[in-house]
Amino acid sequence: MVWRILILVVLLVMVPFGAIAAEIKGSALYRERIAMPPEALFLARVFDVSDNDLTELGRHEGVGDAGPPYEFSIALDDARISQNARLTIRAEVILKDRPQFVAERALDSPNQDGLMLIMKRPADKAAALRNTFWRLDQIGQAPVPGGVTQTEPHLILEAGAEGAFSATVGCNQMRGQVAIDGAALTFSPGATTMMACPEPLGTLEQAFSQSLAEVASFRIEGETLFLLDEKGRVQAKFTAVH
């Protein structure tokens, strides 16, 4: 019996620290007596906000009518958590592309159990995802320069079952289809005009097209739209104009 215990201890010591996944477990609720319909989405995500960036590290999705409270468990990859990482968790209930209740707080550790989040109505009315003129401010981590063209770089996600979008950086017009499911969002490029674009518009247009191809989800904070890839990295950032 003793030798079995010794072997178990040796095996535990030999397991590398990085192989142990971090996990955030808890629940989120709102105090209003409002029942969410089945098409609502509960979404909890952990972000690394160090270096003024926004990188998603993990998420939990659930149906909106399962709570409140909404139980969540988010597994994190230790290899993606840097020593200087600043972690936050955001929980929200989304209905028709808009957050209905939101909670966000900093995390002291990548391993937590019994976390309780109280969601509230968004303080500022969030801009609607569809039929909003979204001014393009940033592609990846690079800001979009102003005054390069008379046409303001922008994106519009049109309302309707077709799910069409139109966009430009100020030269060619891009059109295609967009699929939206809760917080998930993907673009399928379609027709594009073929004008020769002077620099830096040519480079910006190519970078923007590549960024749209990488988009897997979105996030709206007030009047700001973030398009994120599968790893939660910002591919493009916009501001609602009208």
Tab-separated table of C-alpha atoms in Angstrom:
chain	number	residue	atom	x	y	z
A	1	MET	CA	0.000	0.000	0.000
A	2	VAL	CA	2.843	2.368	0.912
A	3	TRP	CA	4.624	1.865	-2.397
A	4	ARG	CA	1.432	2.672	-4.306
A	5	ILE	CA	1.146	5.972	-2.468
A	6	LEU	CA	4.806	6.738	-3.226
A	7	ILE	CA	4.279	6.049	-6.941
A	8	LEU	CA	1.214	8.321	-6.989
A	9	VAL	CA	3.174	11.141	-5.328
A	10	VAL	CA	6.014	10.764	-7.845
A	11	LEU	CA	3.579	10.882	-10.759
A	12	LEU	CA	1.928	14.030	-9.430
A	13	VAL	CA	5.293	15.741	-9.049
A	14	MET	CA	6.246	14.790	-12.596
A	15	VAL	CA	3.137	16.433	-14.115
A	16	PRO	CA	4.242	19.820	-15.542
A	17	PHE	CA	2.439	22.872	-14.155
A	18	GLY	CA	1.432	24.003	-17.648
A	19	ALA	CA	-0.488	20.775	-18.218
A	20	ILE	CA	-3.001	21.714	-15.520
A	21	ALA	CA	-5.783	23.792	-17.081
A	22	ALA	CA	-7.066	26.828	-15.201
A	23	GLU	CA	-10.809	27.137	-14.727
A	24	ILE	CA	-13.279	29.859	-13.808
A	25	LYS	CA	-16.544	28.558	-12.331
A	26	GLY	CA	-19.479	30.483	-10.981
A	27	SER	CA	-22.899	31.892	-11.735
A	28	ALA	CA	-24.452	35.105	-13.020
A	29	LEU	CA	-27.868	36.566	-12.349
A	30	TYR	CA	-29.952	39.705	-12.663
A	31	ARG	CA	-32.458	40.901	-10.066
A	32	GLU	CA	-35.200	42.084	-12.421
A	33	ARG	CA	-38.196	39.763	-12.702
A	34	ILE	CA	-37.891	39.339	-16.438
A	35	ALA	CA	-38.017	35.961	-18.171
A	36	MET	CA	-35.812	35.624	-21.228
A	37	PRO	CA	-37.172	33.788	-24.314
A	38	PRO	CA	-35.470	30.599	-25.608
A	39	GLU	CA	-33.770	32.504	-28.447
A	40	ALA	CA	-31.807	34.615	-25.953
A	41	LEU	CA	-28.158	33.703	-25.365
A	42	PHE	CA	-26.180	33.669	-22.123
A	43	LEU	CA	-22.502	34.297	-22.780
A	44	ALA	CA	-19.602	34.438	-20.312
A	45	ARG	CA	-16.097	35.216	-21.592
A	46	VAL	CA	-12.672	35.681	-20.017
A	47	PHE	CA	-10.382	38.292	-21.587
A	48	ASP	CA	-6.758	39.318	-21.197
A	49	VAL	CA	-6.801	43.130	-21.282
A	50	SER	CA	-3.084	43.731	-20.810
A	51	ASP	CA	-1.192	45.988	-23.251
A	52	ASN	CA	-4.463	47.829	-24.085
A	53	ASP	CA	-5.532	44.789	-26.065
A	54	LEU	CA	-8.597	42.572	-25.822
A	55	THR	CA	-7.879	38.855	-26.195
A	56	GLU	CA	-10.518	36.250	-25.461
A	57	LEU	CA	-9.111	33.288	-23.526
A	58	GLY	CA	-12.238	31.211	-23.044
A	59	ARG	CA	-16.022	31.246	-23.096
A	60	HIS	CA	-19.189	29.552	-21.930
A	61	GLU	CA	-22.445	29.715	-23.892
A	62	GLY	CA	-25.905	28.771	-22.670
A	63	VAL	CA	-29.555	29.289	-23.578
A	64	GLY	CA	-31.070	32.503	-22.292
A	65	ASP	CA	-34.124	30.934	-20.677
A	66	ALA	CA	-32.009	28.607	-18.480
A	67	GLY	CA	-31.673	31.273	-15.787
A	68	PRO	CA	-31.242	33.330	-13.823
A	69	PRO	CA	-29.042	32.198	-12.249
A	70	TYR	CA	-26.821	31.075	-15.132
A	71	GLU	CA	-24.123	28.586	-14.164
A	72	PHE	CA	-20.859	28.771	-16.106
A	73	SER	CA	-17.538	26.957	-16.282
A	74	ILE	CA	-14.730	28.337	-18.447
A	75	ALA	CA	-11.566	26.291	-19.003
A	76	LEU	CA	-8.434	28.333	-19.738
A	77	ASP	CA	-5.238	27.240	-21.464
A	78	ASP	CA	-2.330	28.016	-19.133
A	79	ALA	CA	-0.031	28.389	-22.133
A	80	ARG	CA	-2.000	31.454	-23.268
A	81	ILE	CA	-1.900	33.209	-19.873
A	82	SER	CA	1.220	35.352	-19.631
A	83	GLN	CA	2.873	36.214	-16.334
A	84	ASN	CA	1.717	39.845	-16.618
A	85	ALA	CA	-1.784	39.049	-17.840
A	86	ARG	CA	-4.698	41.158	-16.556
A	87	LEU	CA	-7.833	39.035	-16.679
A	88	THR	CA	-11.442	40.146	-16.719
A	89	ILE	CA	-14.675	38.220	-17.037
A	90	ARG	CA	-17.754	39.520	-18.848
A	91	ALA	CA	-21.182	37.896	-18.593
A	92	GLU	CA	-24.143	39.015	-20.665
A	93	VAL	CA	-27.572	37.975	-21.839
A	94	ILE	CA	-27.987	38.783	-25.532
A	95	LEU	CA	-31.298	39.066	-27.376
A	96	LYS	CA	-31.635	40.093	-31.027
A	97	ASP	CA	-27.926	40.977	-31.269
A	98	ARG	CA	-28.101	43.344	-28.289
A	99	PRO	CA	-26.994	42.854	-24.666
A	100	GLN	CA	-29.913	42.970	-22.230
A	101	PHE	CA	-27.967	42.417	-19.004
A	102	VAL	CA	-24.213	42.756	-18.476
A	103	ALA	CA	-21.658	42.229	-15.703
A	104	GLU	CA	-17.890	42.648	-15.882
A	105	ARG	CA	-15.161	42.434	-13.256
A	106	ALA	CA	-11.443	41.867	-12.885
A	107	LEU	CA	-10.147	38.429	-11.910
A	108	ASP	CA	-7.516	37.984	-9.224
A	109	SER	CA	-6.583	34.506	-10.397
A	110	PRO	CA	-7.131	32.235	-13.436
A	111	ASN	CA	-8.442	29.606	-11.019
A	112	GLN	CA	-11.673	30.542	-9.250
A	113	ASP	CA	-14.699	28.630	-8.034
A	114	GLY	CA	-17.984	30.022	-6.740
A	115	LEU	CA	-17.665	33.370	-8.543
A	116	MET	CA	-20.892	35.397	-8.406
A	117	LEU	CA	-21.705	38.061	-10.999
A	118	ILE	CA	-24.678	40.443	-10.750
A	119	MET	CA	-25.737	41.557	-14.213
A	120	LYS	CA	-27.404	44.898	-14.803
A	121	ARG	CA	-28.987	46.729	-17.683
A	122	PRO	CA	-26.283	48.385	-19.833
A	123	ALA	CA	-25.675	51.894	-18.497
A	124	ASP	CA	-25.452	53.323	-21.994
A	125	LYS	CA	-27.765	52.248	-24.726
A	126	ALA	CA	-25.703	50.021	-26.984
A	127	ALA	CA	-25.772	50.709	-30.695
A	128	ALA	CA	-27.643	48.161	-32.799
A	129	LEU	CA	-25.436	45.742	-34.715
A	130	ARG	CA	-27.552	45.940	-37.877
A	131	ASN	CA	-28.400	49.025	-39.905
A	132	THR	CA	-25.766	51.126	-38.124
A	133	PHE	CA	-23.081	53.062	-39.999
A	134	TRP	CA	-19.973	51.662	-38.309
A	135	ARG	CA	-16.928	53.872	-38.943
A	136	LEU	CA	-13.766	51.802	-39.301
A	137	ASP	CA	-11.212	52.999	-36.730
A	138	GLN	CA	-8.769	50.122	-36.448
A	139	ILE	CA	-7.648	47.063	-38.459
A	140	GLY	CA	-5.939	44.538	-36.197
A	141	GLN	CA	-3.808	46.730	-33.925
A	142	ALA	CA	-3.231	49.461	-36.535
A	143	PRO	CA	-5.369	52.638	-36.478
A	144	VAL	CA	-6.972	53.665	-39.758
A	145	PRO	CA	-5.590	57.068	-40.821
A	146	GLY	CA	-8.103	59.843	-41.373
A	147	GLY	CA	-8.357	62.278	-44.251
A	148	VAL	CA	-7.024	59.814	-46.834
A	149	THR	CA	-10.253	59.806	-48.853
A	150	GLN	CA	-13.531	61.696	-48.996
A	151	THR	CA	-15.433	58.436	-48.402
A	152	GLU	CA	-15.280	57.498	-44.729
A	153	PRO	CA	-14.140	53.881	-44.169
A	154	HIS	CA	-17.115	51.980	-42.787
A	155	LEU	CA	-19.135	48.784	-42.423
A	156	ILE	CA	-22.922	48.341	-42.563
A	157	LEU	CA	-24.660	45.092	-41.620
A	158	GLU	CA	-28.026	45.279	-43.317
A	159	ALA	CA	-31.236	44.072	-41.673
A	160	GLY	CA	-33.176	41.262	-43.304
A	161	ALA	CA	-33.122	37.504	-43.643
A	162	GLU	CA	-30.476	37.685	-46.392
A	163	GLY	CA	-27.833	38.934	-43.957
A	164	ALA	CA	-26.040	41.225	-46.417
A	165	PHE	CA	-23.202	43.603	-45.582
A	166	SER	CA	-21.449	46.443	-47.374
A	167	ALA	CA	-18.072	47.975	-46.546
A	168	THR	CA	-15.270	50.140	-47.873
A	169	VAL	CA	-11.978	51.644	-46.732
A	170	GLY	CA	-12.581	54.541	-49.119
A	171	CYS	CA	-11.847	52.978	-52.496
A	172	ASN	CA	-13.634	49.823	-53.704
A	173	GLN	CA	-17.093	48.840	-52.483
A	174	MET	CA	-17.280	45.388	-50.877
A	175	ARG	CA	-20.499	43.432	-50.564
A	176	GLY	CA	-21.300	39.950	-49.326
A	177	GLN	CA	-23.207	37.880	-46.787
A	178	VAL	CA	-22.915	37.844	-43.005
A	179	ALA	CA	-24.115	35.061	-40.701
A	180	ILE	CA	-25.024	36.033	-37.123
A	181	ASP	CA	-25.894	33.543	-34.392
A	182	GLY	CA	-25.859	35.031	-30.904
A	183	ALA	CA	-22.355	36.467	-30.490
A	184	ALA	CA	-20.985	34.422	-33.403
A	185	LEU	CA	-20.479	36.316	-36.663
A	186	THR	CA	-18.842	35.317	-39.959
A	187	PHE	CA	-18.463	37.062	-43.307
A	188	SER	CA	-18.759	35.537	-46.786
A	189	PRO	CA	-17.295	37.956	-49.364
A	190	GLY	CA	-19.269	38.610	-52.530
A	191	ALA	CA	-19.005	41.221	-55.270
A	192	THR	CA	-16.312	43.902	-55.084
A	193	THR	CA	-15.617	46.754	-57.464
A	194	MET	CA	-12.176	46.503	-59.071
A	195	MET	CA	-10.758	50.029	-59.101
A	196	ALA	CA	-7.011	50.483	-58.702
A	197	CYS	CA	-6.549	52.054	-55.263
A	198	PRO	CA	-3.771	54.539	-54.508
A	199	GLU	CA	-1.702	53.981	-51.393
A	200	PRO	CA	-2.303	53.679	-48.553
A	201	LEU	CA	-5.844	52.651	-49.585
A	202	GLY	CA	-4.643	49.576	-51.472
A	203	THR	CA	-2.794	48.233	-48.445
A	204	LEU	CA	-5.661	49.122	-46.094
A	205	GLU	CA	-8.202	47.396	-48.321
A	206	GLN	CA	-6.164	44.195	-48.461
A	207	ALA	CA	-5.657	44.188	-44.691
A	208	PHE	CA	-9.369	44.831	-44.074
A	209	SER	CA	-10.423	41.987	-46.382
A	210	GLN	CA	-8.059	39.609	-44.609
A	211	SER	CA	-9.384	40.715	-41.217
A	212	LEU	CA	-13.011	40.109	-42.216
A	213	ALA	CA	-12.077	36.583	-43.314
A	214	GLU	CA	-10.748	35.865	-39.799
A	215	VAL	CA	-13.802	37.156	-37.899
A	216	ALA	CA	-15.657	34.608	-35.744
A	217	SER	CA	-17.563	36.755	-33.225
A	218	PHE	CA	-18.412	40.309	-32.219
A	219	ARG	CA	-18.736	42.435	-29.117
A	220	ILE	CA	-20.502	45.798	-28.671
A	221	GLU	CA	-19.590	48.197	-25.872
A	222	GLY	CA	-21.844	51.238	-26.036
A	223	GLU	CA	-21.009	52.830	-29.383
A	224	THR	CA	-17.988	50.611	-30.130
A	225	LEU	CA	-18.022	47.397	-32.169
A	226	PHE	CA	-15.213	44.853	-31.914
A	227	LEU	CA	-14.853	42.071	-34.493
A	228	LEU	CA	-12.919	39.140	-33.016
A	229	ASP	CA	-11.265	36.036	-34.419
A	230	GLU	CA	-11.575	32.489	-33.029
A	231	LYS	CA	-9.000	33.250	-30.320
A	232	GLY	CA	-10.766	36.451	-29.279
A	233	ARG	CA	-8.184	38.781	-30.834
A	234	VAL	CA	-9.435	42.070	-32.228
A	235	GLN	CA	-9.528	42.026	-36.028
A	236	ALA	CA	-11.288	45.357	-36.470
A	237	LYS	CA	-12.743	48.119	-34.317
A	238	PHE	CA	-15.566	50.512	-35.268
A	239	THR	CA	-17.523	53.451	-33.859
A	240	ALA	CA	-21.257	53.924	-34.432
A	241	VAL	CA	-21.938	57.142	-36.353
A	242	HIS	CA	-25.632	56.893	-37.212
